[in-house]
Short mmCIF file of C-alpha atoms and ligand atoms in Angstrom, two decimals:
data_model
loop_
_atom_site.label_atom_id
_atom_site.label_comp_id
_atom_site.label_asym_id
_atom_site.label_seq_id
_atom_site.Cartn_x
_atom_site.Cartn_y
_atom_site.Cartn_z
CA MET A 1407 -0.21 0.21 -0.11
CA SER A 1408 1.45 3.36 -0.65
CA VAL A 1409 -0.10 6.79 -0.02
CA LYS A 1410 1.00 9.42 -1.89
CA ARG A 1411 2.02 11.59 0.72
CA VAL A 1412 2.75 15.71 -0.74
CA THR A 1413 6.14 17.05 -1.28
CA PHE A 1414 7.10 20.83 -1.97
CA ALA A 1415 6.20 22.00 -4.95
CA SER A 1416 8.26 24.83 -5.88
CA LYS A 1417 12.47 24.81 -5.58
CA ILE A 1418 12.27 28.22 -2.84
CA GLY A 1419 9.31 26.68 -1.05
CA VAL A 1420 11.20 23.81 0.12
CA VAL A 1421 14.10 26.62 1.69
CA ALA A 1422 11.22 28.69 2.69
CA ALA A 1423 9.02 26.49 4.34
CA ALA A 1424 12.38 25.03 6.54
CA ALA A 1425 14.15 28.22 7.04
CA GLY A 1426 10.57 29.64 7.95
CA SER A 1427 10.86 26.27 10.88
CA ALA A 1428 13.50 27.67 11.65
CA VAL A 1429 13.81 31.43 12.27
CA GLY A 1430 11.12 32.22 14.77
CA LEU A 1431 11.12 33.03 18.24
CA GLY A 1432 13.95 31.14 19.14
CA ASN A 1433 16.14 33.86 16.88
CA ILE A 1434 14.40 36.70 17.40
CA TRP A 1435 13.43 36.34 21.67
CA ARG A 1436 15.43 33.09 22.53
CA PHE A 1437 18.78 34.21 21.27
CA PRO A 1438 18.92 37.82 22.55
CA SER A 1439 18.87 36.45 26.39
CA GLN A 1440 20.00 33.06 25.98
CA THR A 1441 23.39 36.13 24.57
CA ALA A 1442 22.87 38.05 27.34
CA ASP A 1443 23.28 35.65 30.01
CA GLY A 1444 25.82 33.47 28.10
CA GLY A 1445 27.81 37.02 28.17
CA GLY A 1446 27.70 38.42 24.60
CA ALA A 1447 30.56 37.74 22.20
CA ILE A 1448 32.12 34.15 23.80
CA PHE A 1449 27.94 32.93 23.49
CA ILE A 1450 28.23 34.14 19.56
CA LEU A 1451 31.01 32.41 18.99
CA VAL A 1452 30.27 28.56 20.49
CA TYR A 1453 27.13 28.94 19.72
CA ILE A 1454 28.62 29.24 15.77
CA GLY A 1455 30.63 26.62 16.53
CA CYS A 1456 28.12 23.82 17.11
CA ILE A 1457 25.88 24.93 13.94
CA LEU A 1458 28.95 24.28 12.02
CA PHE A 1459 30.15 21.21 13.81
CA PHE A 1460 27.17 19.18 14.41
CA GLY A 1461 23.77 21.78 13.23
CA ILE A 1462 24.70 21.73 9.60
CA PRO A 1463 25.24 18.08 9.77
CA LEU A 1464 22.66 16.89 11.81
CA MET A 1465 19.99 19.16 10.00
CA VAL A 1466 21.57 17.22 6.28
CA SER A 1467 20.84 13.64 8.12
CA GLU A 1468 17.71 14.46 9.28
CA PHE A 1469 16.15 15.75 5.70
CA LEU A 1470 18.10 12.54 4.68
CA VAL A 1471 16.37 10.03 6.96
CA GLY A 1472 12.72 11.92 6.01
CA ARG A 1473 13.18 12.11 2.34
CA ALA A 1474 14.69 8.32 2.35
CA SER A 1475 11.56 7.76 4.35
CA ARG A 1476 8.33 9.42 2.89
CA ALA A 1477 7.35 9.09 6.71
CA ASN A 1478 7.03 10.96 10.21
CA ALA A 1479 8.77 11.15 12.46
CA ALA A 1480 8.44 8.10 14.75
CA GLY A 1481 7.14 6.73 11.31
CA ALA A 1482 10.84 7.30 9.44
CA TYR A 1483 12.71 4.76 11.67
CA HIS A 1484 10.44 2.39 12.14
CA LYS A 1485 10.83 2.94 7.98
CA LEU A 1486 14.63 2.60 7.64
CA SER A 1487 14.43 -0.04 10.78
CA PRO A 1488 12.18 -2.34 11.00
CA GLY A 1489 11.45 -4.27 13.96
CA THR A 1490 14.65 -2.02 16.37
CA PRO A 1491 13.90 0.35 19.40
CA TRP A 1492 14.93 3.35 16.96
CA LYS A 1493 11.18 4.55 16.64
CA TRP A 1494 11.84 5.24 20.59
CA VAL A 1495 13.81 8.47 19.26
CA GLY A 1496 11.21 9.96 17.17
CA ARG A 1497 8.50 8.88 19.65
CA LEU A 1498 11.22 11.33 22.02
CA GLY A 1499 10.61 13.88 18.89
CA VAL A 1500 6.76 13.74 18.84
CA LEU A 1501 7.03 13.79 23.21
CA THR A 1502 10.11 17.40 22.66
CA GLY A 1503 7.92 18.73 20.71
CA PHE A 1504 4.82 19.23 22.98
CA VAL A 1505 6.88 20.53 25.61
CA ILE A 1506 8.42 22.86 23.12
CA MET A 1507 5.00 24.17 22.32
CA GLY A 1508 3.78 24.32 25.82
CA PHE A 1509 5.67 27.02 26.03
CA TYR A 1510 6.05 28.63 22.51
CA MET A 1511 2.50 28.93 22.67
CA VAL A 1512 2.74 31.23 25.76
CA VAL A 1513 5.36 33.80 24.04
CA CYS A 1514 3.73 34.00 20.27
CA GLY A 1515 0.51 35.37 22.22
CA TRP A 1516 2.11 37.49 23.94
CA THR A 1517 3.77 39.17 20.52
CA LEU A 1518 0.00 39.14 20.03
CA VAL A 1519 -0.59 40.82 22.99
CA TYR A 1520 2.46 43.59 21.49
CA LEU A 1521 0.66 43.83 18.51
CA ILE A 1522 -2.69 44.89 19.94
CA GLN A 1523 -1.11 47.00 21.96
CA SER A 1524 0.97 48.76 18.98
CA LEU A 1525 -1.95 48.87 16.52
CA SER A 1526 -4.16 50.49 19.28
CA GLY A 1527 -1.77 53.09 19.97
CA HIS A 1528 -1.37 52.22 23.79
CA LEU A 1529 3.16 51.49 23.55
CA SER A 1530 3.83 54.66 22.31
CA GLY A 1531 2.38 56.15 25.44
CA VAL A 1532 4.26 53.74 27.52
CA THR A 1533 6.72 55.68 29.83
CA ASP A 1534 8.01 52.47 31.71
CA PHE A 1535 8.25 49.71 29.30
CA ALA A 1536 9.23 47.26 32.29
CA ALA A 1537 6.03 47.42 33.67
CA ASN A 1538 4.21 47.48 30.96
CA PHE A 1539 6.01 43.49 30.75
CA ALA A 1540 5.37 42.82 34.15
CA VAL A 1541 1.65 44.00 33.71
CA LEU A 1542 1.50 41.04 31.77
CA GLN A 1543 2.89 38.33 33.28
CA GLY A 1544 1.13 39.34 35.86
CA ASP A 1545 -2.10 38.65 34.22
CA PRO A 1546 -2.09 35.16 33.73
CA VAL A 1547 -6.00 34.84 32.23
CA LYS A 1548 -4.42 37.78 29.50
CA GLN A 1549 -1.43 35.09 28.59
CA THR A 1550 -4.31 32.16 28.58
CA VAL A 1551 -6.47 33.64 26.37
CA TRP A 1552 -3.98 34.92 23.37
CA MET A 1553 -1.96 31.36 23.80
CA ILE A 1554 -5.33 29.41 23.15
CA LEU A 1555 -5.53 32.56 20.41
CA PHE A 1556 -2.51 31.87 18.82
CA THR A 1557 -2.59 27.47 19.09
CA LEU A 1558 -6.58 27.95 16.98
CA LEU A 1559 -4.73 29.91 14.36
CA THR A 1560 -1.97 27.00 14.04
CA THR A 1561 -4.94 24.36 13.94
CA PHE A 1562 -6.39 26.49 11.48
CA PHE A 1563 -3.40 26.88 9.02
CA ILE A 1564 -2.29 22.74 10.14
CA LEU A 1565 -5.53 21.72 8.96
CA SER A 1566 -6.14 23.90 5.70
CA GLY A 1567 -3.20 21.13 4.15
CA VAL A 1568 0.73 21.44 3.87
CA LYS A 1569 1.89 23.43 0.62
CA LYS A 1570 -1.32 26.33 0.87
CA GLY A 1571 -0.56 26.78 4.39
CA ILE A 1572 2.86 26.87 5.13
CA GLU A 1573 4.54 27.14 1.56
CA GLN A 1574 2.37 30.64 0.61
CA SER A 1575 2.91 32.26 3.50
CA ALA A 1576 6.98 31.71 4.31
CA LYS A 1577 7.95 33.13 1.55
CA ILE A 1578 6.64 36.17 2.02
CA LEU A 1579 6.84 36.71 5.00
CA MET A 1580 10.25 35.85 5.57
CA PRO A 1581 12.17 38.60 3.95
CA LEU A 1582 9.88 41.46 4.60
CA LEU A 1583 11.34 40.95 8.09
CA PHE A 1584 14.79 40.27 7.25
CA LEU A 1585 14.68 43.76 6.00
CA LEU A 1586 12.71 45.21 8.51
CA LEU A 1587 15.20 43.88 11.29
CA ILE A 1588 18.13 45.54 9.18
CA VAL A 1589 16.27 48.71 9.92
CA LEU A 1590 15.94 48.38 13.30
CA ALA A 1591 20.01 47.19 13.62
CA VAL A 1592 20.71 50.49 11.29
CA ARG A 1593 18.44 52.47 14.13
CA ALA A 1594 19.82 51.08 16.63
CA VAL A 1595 24.04 51.03 15.97
CA THR A 1596 23.10 54.61 15.21
CA LEU A 1597 22.14 55.40 19.07
CA ASP A 1598 23.96 57.76 20.68
CA GLY A 1599 26.19 54.89 23.29
CA ALA A 1600 25.64 52.56 20.90
CA LEU A 1601 28.88 51.45 21.35
CA PRO A 1602 29.46 49.46 24.37
CA GLY A 1603 26.60 46.99 23.59
CA ILE A 1604 28.09 46.37 19.90
CA ASN A 1605 30.97 45.48 21.59
CA PHE A 1606 28.82 43.23 23.77
CA LEU A 1607 27.95 41.94 20.67
CA LEU A 1608 31.57 41.71 19.03
CA LYS A 1609 34.37 41.57 21.63
CA PRO A 1610 34.58 37.94 23.30
CA ASP A 1611 34.73 38.84 27.33
CA LEU A 1612 35.85 36.51 29.35
CA SER A 1613 35.01 36.94 33.15
CA HIS A 1614 30.97 36.55 31.57
CA VAL A 1615 32.15 32.88 31.28
CA LYS A 1616 29.15 30.83 32.07
CA SER A 1617 30.24 27.21 33.46
CA THR A 1618 27.31 26.16 31.67
CA LEU A 1619 28.27 28.47 27.93
CA PHE A 1620 28.24 25.26 26.10
CA LEU A 1621 25.20 23.91 27.20
CA ASP A 1622 23.40 27.02 27.11
CA ALA A 1623 25.15 27.86 23.27
CA MET A 1624 24.35 23.78 22.27
CA GLY A 1625 20.62 24.50 23.19
CA GLN A 1626 19.73 27.47 22.12
CA ALA A 1627 21.42 26.17 18.00
CA PHE A 1628 19.45 22.98 18.84
CA PHE A 1629 16.54 24.86 19.61
CA SER A 1630 17.19 27.40 16.93
CA LEU A 1631 17.22 25.14 13.79
CA SER A 1632 14.53 23.18 14.99
CA LEU A 1633 17.30 20.51 15.53
CA GLY A 1634 16.47 17.07 17.36
CA MET A 1635 12.77 16.49 17.70
CA GLY A 1636 12.11 15.35 13.86
CA CYS A 1637 10.49 17.94 12.74
CA MET A 1638 13.60 18.15 9.97
CA ILE A 1639 12.56 14.42 9.16
CA THR A 1640 8.79 15.86 8.54
CA TYR A 1641 10.33 18.32 6.44
CA GLY A 1642 12.38 16.19 4.65
CA SER A 1643 10.01 13.42 3.57
CA TYR A 1644 8.56 16.27 1.59
CA PHE A 1645 10.93 17.38 -0.45
CA ARG A 1646 11.55 17.25 -3.56
CA ASP A 1647 13.85 13.31 -4.63
CA ARG A 1648 16.34 16.02 -6.94
CA THR A 1649 16.13 19.07 -2.74
CA PRO A 1650 20.05 19.36 -2.84
CA LEU A 1651 20.67 18.59 1.30
CA LEU A 1652 23.51 19.92 2.08
CA LYS A 1653 22.58 22.61 0.18
CA THR A 1654 19.48 23.70 1.70
CA SER A 1655 21.26 23.39 4.89
CA VAL A 1656 23.30 25.23 4.80
CA GLN A 1657 21.21 28.01 3.36
CA VAL A 1658 18.59 27.33 6.39
CA ALA A 1659 21.62 27.37 8.57
CA VAL A 1660 23.63 30.85 6.72
CA LEU A 1661 19.56 32.49 7.47
CA ASP A 1662 18.56 31.43 10.81
CA THR A 1663 22.22 32.92 12.42
CA LEU A 1664 21.50 36.17 10.15
CA VAL A 1665 18.59 36.99 11.73
CA ALA A 1666 19.53 35.63 15.28
CA VAL A 1667 22.58 37.89 15.15
CA LEU A 1668 20.78 40.49 13.65
CA ALA A 1669 18.33 40.49 16.00
CA GLY A 1670 21.28 40.99 18.63
CA MET A 1671 22.30 43.98 17.00
CA VAL A 1672 18.92 45.16 17.16
CA ILE A 1673 18.89 44.32 20.65
CA PHE A 1674 21.96 44.75 22.32
CA PRO A 1675 23.15 48.52 21.41
CA SER A 1676 19.69 49.86 21.97
CA ALA A 1677 19.10 48.23 25.20
CA PHE A 1678 23.12 49.91 26.22
CA ALA A 1679 21.70 52.96 24.62
CA LEU A 1680 18.37 53.68 26.07
CA THR A 1681 18.86 52.31 29.57
CA ALA A 1682 19.30 54.55 33.05
CA HIS A 1683 21.43 53.12 34.67
CA PRO A 1684 24.96 51.86 32.36
CA GLU A 1685 27.40 50.29 35.32
CA THR A 1686 24.12 47.20 36.13
CA ILE A 1687 23.01 47.05 31.99
CA VAL A 1688 24.42 43.84 32.01
CA SER A 1689 22.96 42.52 34.99
CA ASP A 1690 19.80 44.26 34.14
CA LEU A 1691 20.13 42.26 30.78
CA VAL A 1692 20.48 39.47 32.67
CA ALA A 1693 17.29 40.15 34.87
CA GLY A 1694 15.62 41.23 31.68
CA GLY A 1695 15.42 37.49 31.10
CA PRO A 1696 12.83 36.27 28.86
CA GLY A 1697 11.63 39.98 28.98
CA LEU A 1698 14.32 41.62 26.86
CA LEU A 1699 12.29 41.55 23.48
CA PHE A 1700 9.47 42.73 25.00
CA ILE A 1701 11.26 45.49 26.95
CA THR A 1702 14.23 46.67 24.56
CA LEU A 1703 12.68 47.07 21.89
CA PRO A 1704 9.46 49.32 21.88
CA GLU A 1705 12.29 51.70 23.90
CA LEU A 1706 13.87 51.68 20.66
CA PHE A 1707 10.42 52.63 18.29
CA ASN A 1708 9.97 55.27 20.70
CA GLN A 1709 13.23 56.73 19.51
CA MET A 1710 12.00 56.25 15.75
CA PRO A 1711 9.97 59.01 13.69
CA GLY A 1712 5.99 56.75 13.15
CA SER A 1713 7.10 54.54 16.78
CA MET A 1714 3.55 53.55 16.54
CA ILE A 1715 3.59 52.28 12.30
CA TRP A 1716 6.84 50.11 13.27
CA SER A 1717 5.89 48.56 16.02
CA THR A 1718 2.87 47.22 14.37
CA LEU A 1719 4.95 45.92 11.90
CA PHE A 1720 7.22 44.59 13.63
CA PHE A 1721 5.17 42.62 15.79
CA CYS A 1722 3.27 41.24 12.82
CA LEU A 1723 5.92 40.30 10.83
CA LEU A 1724 6.93 38.60 14.64
CA ALA A 1725 3.58 37.11 15.38
CA LEU A 1726 4.07 35.80 11.81
CA ALA A 1727 7.86 34.37 11.87
CA ALA A 1728 6.24 32.30 15.18
CA LEU A 1729 3.54 31.15 13.02
CA THR A 1730 5.62 29.62 10.56
CA SER A 1731 6.84 27.96 13.07
CA THR A 1732 4.52 27.07 15.14
CA ILE A 1733 2.97 25.58 12.49
CA SER A 1734 6.19 23.48 11.95
CA LEU A 1735 6.56 21.75 15.16
CA MET A 1736 2.36 20.91 14.84
CA GLU A 1737 2.87 19.17 11.95
CA VAL A 1738 5.46 16.86 13.00
CA VAL A 1739 3.24 16.14 16.29
CA THR A 1740 0.02 15.72 13.39
CA VAL A 1741 1.03 13.82 10.96
CA TYR A 1742 2.73 11.37 13.47
CA ILE A 1743 -0.69 10.73 15.46
CA HIS A 1744 -2.39 10.62 12.28
CA GLU A 1745 0.34 8.30 10.47
CA GLU A 1746 1.59 5.85 13.20
CA TYR A 1747 -2.63 5.89 14.77
CA HIS A 1748 -4.27 6.16 11.52
CA ILE A 1749 -6.71 8.53 12.84
CA PRO A 1750 -7.71 11.70 10.61
CA ARG A 1751 -5.95 14.32 10.86
CA ARG A 1752 -8.51 16.46 11.27
CA ILE A 1753 -9.23 14.84 14.79
CA SER A 1754 -4.92 14.34 15.13
CA ALA A 1755 -4.97 18.50 15.13
CA LEU A 1756 -7.53 18.68 17.68
CA PHE A 1757 -6.14 16.10 20.32
CA VAL A 1758 -2.58 18.62 19.64
CA THR A 1759 -4.45 21.92 19.99
CA ALA A 1760 -6.44 20.63 23.29
CA GLY A 1761 -2.75 18.84 24.70
CA ILE A 1762 -0.98 22.17 23.86
CA ILE A 1763 -3.59 24.37 25.46
CA ILE A 1764 -3.71 21.83 28.44
CA LEU A 1765 0.13 22.70 28.86
CA GLY A 1766 0.13 26.19 27.55
CA VAL A 1767 -2.11 27.26 30.39
CA PHE A 1768 0.36 25.52 33.10
CA SER A 1769 3.18 27.58 31.64
CA SER A 1770 0.84 31.08 31.33
CA LEU A 1771 -0.17 30.68 35.32
CA SER A 1772 3.52 29.72 36.57
CA ALA A 1773 6.76 30.73 35.31
CA PRO A 1774 8.51 28.35 37.07
CA PHE A 1775 7.08 25.66 35.28
CA PHE A 1776 6.96 27.50 31.31
CA ASN A 1777 10.97 27.51 32.83
CA ILE A 1778 11.51 23.60 32.88
CA LEU A 1779 9.64 23.62 29.69
CA ASP A 1780 12.40 25.83 27.67
CA ILE A 1781 15.09 24.39 30.00
CA ALA A 1782 13.89 20.33 28.95
CA SER A 1783 13.04 21.04 25.58
CA ALA A 1784 16.26 23.09 24.46
CA LYS A 1785 19.11 22.03 27.37
CA PHE A 1786 18.21 18.31 27.54
CA MET A 1787 15.64 17.14 25.15
CA LEU A 1788 17.07 18.48 21.97
CA PRO A 1789 19.97 17.18 22.69
CA ILE A 1790 19.29 14.25 22.57
CA GLY A 1791 17.09 13.42 20.44
CA GLY A 1792 20.21 14.58 17.82
CA LEU A 1793 22.89 12.66 19.47
CA PHE A 1794 19.84 9.48 18.79
CA ILE A 1795 20.20 10.78 15.21
CA SER A 1796 23.59 11.46 14.75
CA LEU A 1797 24.33 7.55 16.35
CA PHE A 1798 21.45 6.01 13.42
CA VAL A 1799 22.90 7.85 10.38
CA GLY A 1800 26.90 7.57 11.41
CA TRP A 1801 26.70 3.54 12.98
CA HIS A 1802 23.81 2.08 11.28
CA LEU A 1803 22.55 3.13 8.41
CA ASP A 1804 23.25 1.67 5.33
CA ARG A 1805 26.03 4.06 3.82
CA ARG A 1806 24.83 3.34 0.32
CA LEU A 1807 21.03 5.32 0.99
CA ILE A 1808 22.55 7.66 2.43
CA PHE A 1809 24.76 7.83 -0.74
CA VAL A 1810 21.90 7.89 -3.26
CA GLN A 1811 20.53 10.40 -0.42
CA LEU A 1812 23.10 12.89 -0.53
CA SER A 1813 23.37 12.82 -4.40
CA SER A 1814 19.65 13.29 -4.68
CA GLY A 1815 18.90 11.65 -7.33
CA GLY A 1816 21.91 11.33 -9.35
CA THR A 1817 21.71 14.65 -10.03
CA LEU A 1818 24.54 15.30 -7.70
CA LYS A 1819 27.93 14.16 -6.99
CA PRO A 1820 29.04 13.90 -3.83
CA GLY A 1821 32.36 13.17 -4.09
CA ILE A 1822 34.73 10.40 -1.42
CA LEU A 1823 35.90 13.02 0.86
CA PHE A 1824 32.98 15.07 1.13
CA MET A 1825 30.70 11.70 2.34
CA LYS A 1826 34.10 10.65 5.19
CA THR A 1827 34.01 14.29 6.43
CA TYR A 1828 30.24 13.72 7.17
CA ILE A 1829 30.21 10.23 7.84
CA PHE A 1830 33.12 11.20 10.23
CA LEU A 1831 31.14 14.37 12.07
CA LEU A 1832 27.74 12.20 12.82
CA ARG A 1833 29.90 8.50 13.98
CA TYR A 1834 32.56 10.68 16.34
CA VAL A 1835 32.27 14.73 16.52
CA ALA A 1836 28.85 15.70 17.40
CA PRO A 1837 28.28 12.39 19.19
CA ILE A 1838 31.25 12.58 21.55
CA ALA A 1839 30.93 16.39 21.60
CA ILE A 1840 26.91 16.71 22.76
CA LEU A 1841 27.78 14.02 25.43
CA ALA A 1842 31.34 15.48 26.68
CA ILE A 1843 29.00 19.00 26.88
CA PHE A 1844 26.76 17.39 29.06
CA ILE A 1845 28.37 15.69 31.51
CA TYR A 1846 30.32 19.28 31.70
CA GLY A 1847 27.32 20.56 32.27
CA LEU A 1848 25.55 19.40 34.61
CA ALA A 1849 29.40 18.22 36.50
CA TRP A 1850 28.56 21.91 37.54
N1 LIG B 3154 13.43 27.01 15.47
C1 LIG B 3154 11.86 27.25 15.75
C2 LIG B 3154 12.38 29.07 16.72
O1 LIG B 3154 14.06 29.43 16.36
C3 LIG B 3154 10.94 26.75 17.11
C4 LIG B 3154 11.07 25.72 16.43
C5 LIG B 3154 10.33 25.30 14.95
C6 LIG B 3154 11.78 24.42 16.93
N2 LIG B 3154 10.07 24.60 15.11
C7 LIG B 3154 11.09 23.21 16.04
C8 LIG B 3154 12.55 24.14 17.78
C9 LIG B 3154 11.68 21.92 16.02
C10 LIG B 3154 13.23 22.52 17.53
C11 LIG B 3154 12.36 21.38 18.03
O2 LIG B 3154 12.27 30.24 17.00
#
């Protein structure tokens, strides 16, 4: 029995959908707060190292497993290695997807709240932005309502089908968001007093190094590239046979990293330039944590003529970038339930929606719960998933199958050196690095 699965229609659609999954709140909200916590430039360096040494190889691997199996995150292992426990890696991924959505949707809700505040003109009248954010944090009902709305919006796109929903939206919105970030970064770095903020981003300062630096940077790399839970397996399963896997992975990783660094270029110069207390700025940044984006950016908009227009445009695009990420997360879990348990796609999406809302309510009510979901998924579940996928492709999967996938149905000729490097990275470098980072991070 072979059910014909959908594939992405156009070439740009493939990259756009994968990039749409990768680029999201992870880049614009989580990356700056992790960078603040991790001491600035040094965090970014380690982060980029993680992208190169295991981010890109693992993304190629997820795409490869997805396209070779044309199945969901767990079904893929089952198809490529029937009767083995590898499918548990896929199941762990599906669980991770739930955990991520359980707190991510809350932040998506915040972006909607800020979008409404911008549109209504409320935001440009605010004088104390930290207090404005604290009011939202202290209002679980409001957070819950907007979290539920965002979840339902995602469900709507999931039900409207893979091609129309994901591909079309990502193609137009990504470039727009990118342009807007460039404009904002230019405004931010030309503020009076922006220089220390630029230095914080570009000049490594060893005095801020934390013992969990590597664990934090690794977690952020997995989170930002949507790796370690089978999201890219699911998207890879929709790729066409000729889509080049390495090239697509590099493009997605470059775009994703550019957006994150650009977001830093907007947030840090603004934070340093606009703070009333430069002496305590670094500790303020760290303490600002999850609120950094929602406190610093509105301050920057207020420095710009037509602040209402800028902030509306920004929060609108941010919500849409978040939407292409939540769509990818919900897709993984929905198609898993649909294919593995033979439940209609529609019903399966509704189950998933209910599950997310339950977790989301707890995250809205309790900041510690929110943090546990964030830490458990980014720092533990995703890297463990990544560890197993590197072992699966590096040690278990048939080399010929890997070769066929990397040559994209014979249209490319991966050289022997390239193949050897790729396998070496997956067999040794990625697993050992991930394990070492765990052990080091936990030993403290
Ligand atoms: N990468 C997205 C972001 O940066 C979030 C995301 C989407 C994700 N799908 C994922 C994270 C799968 C981990 C795994 O916002």
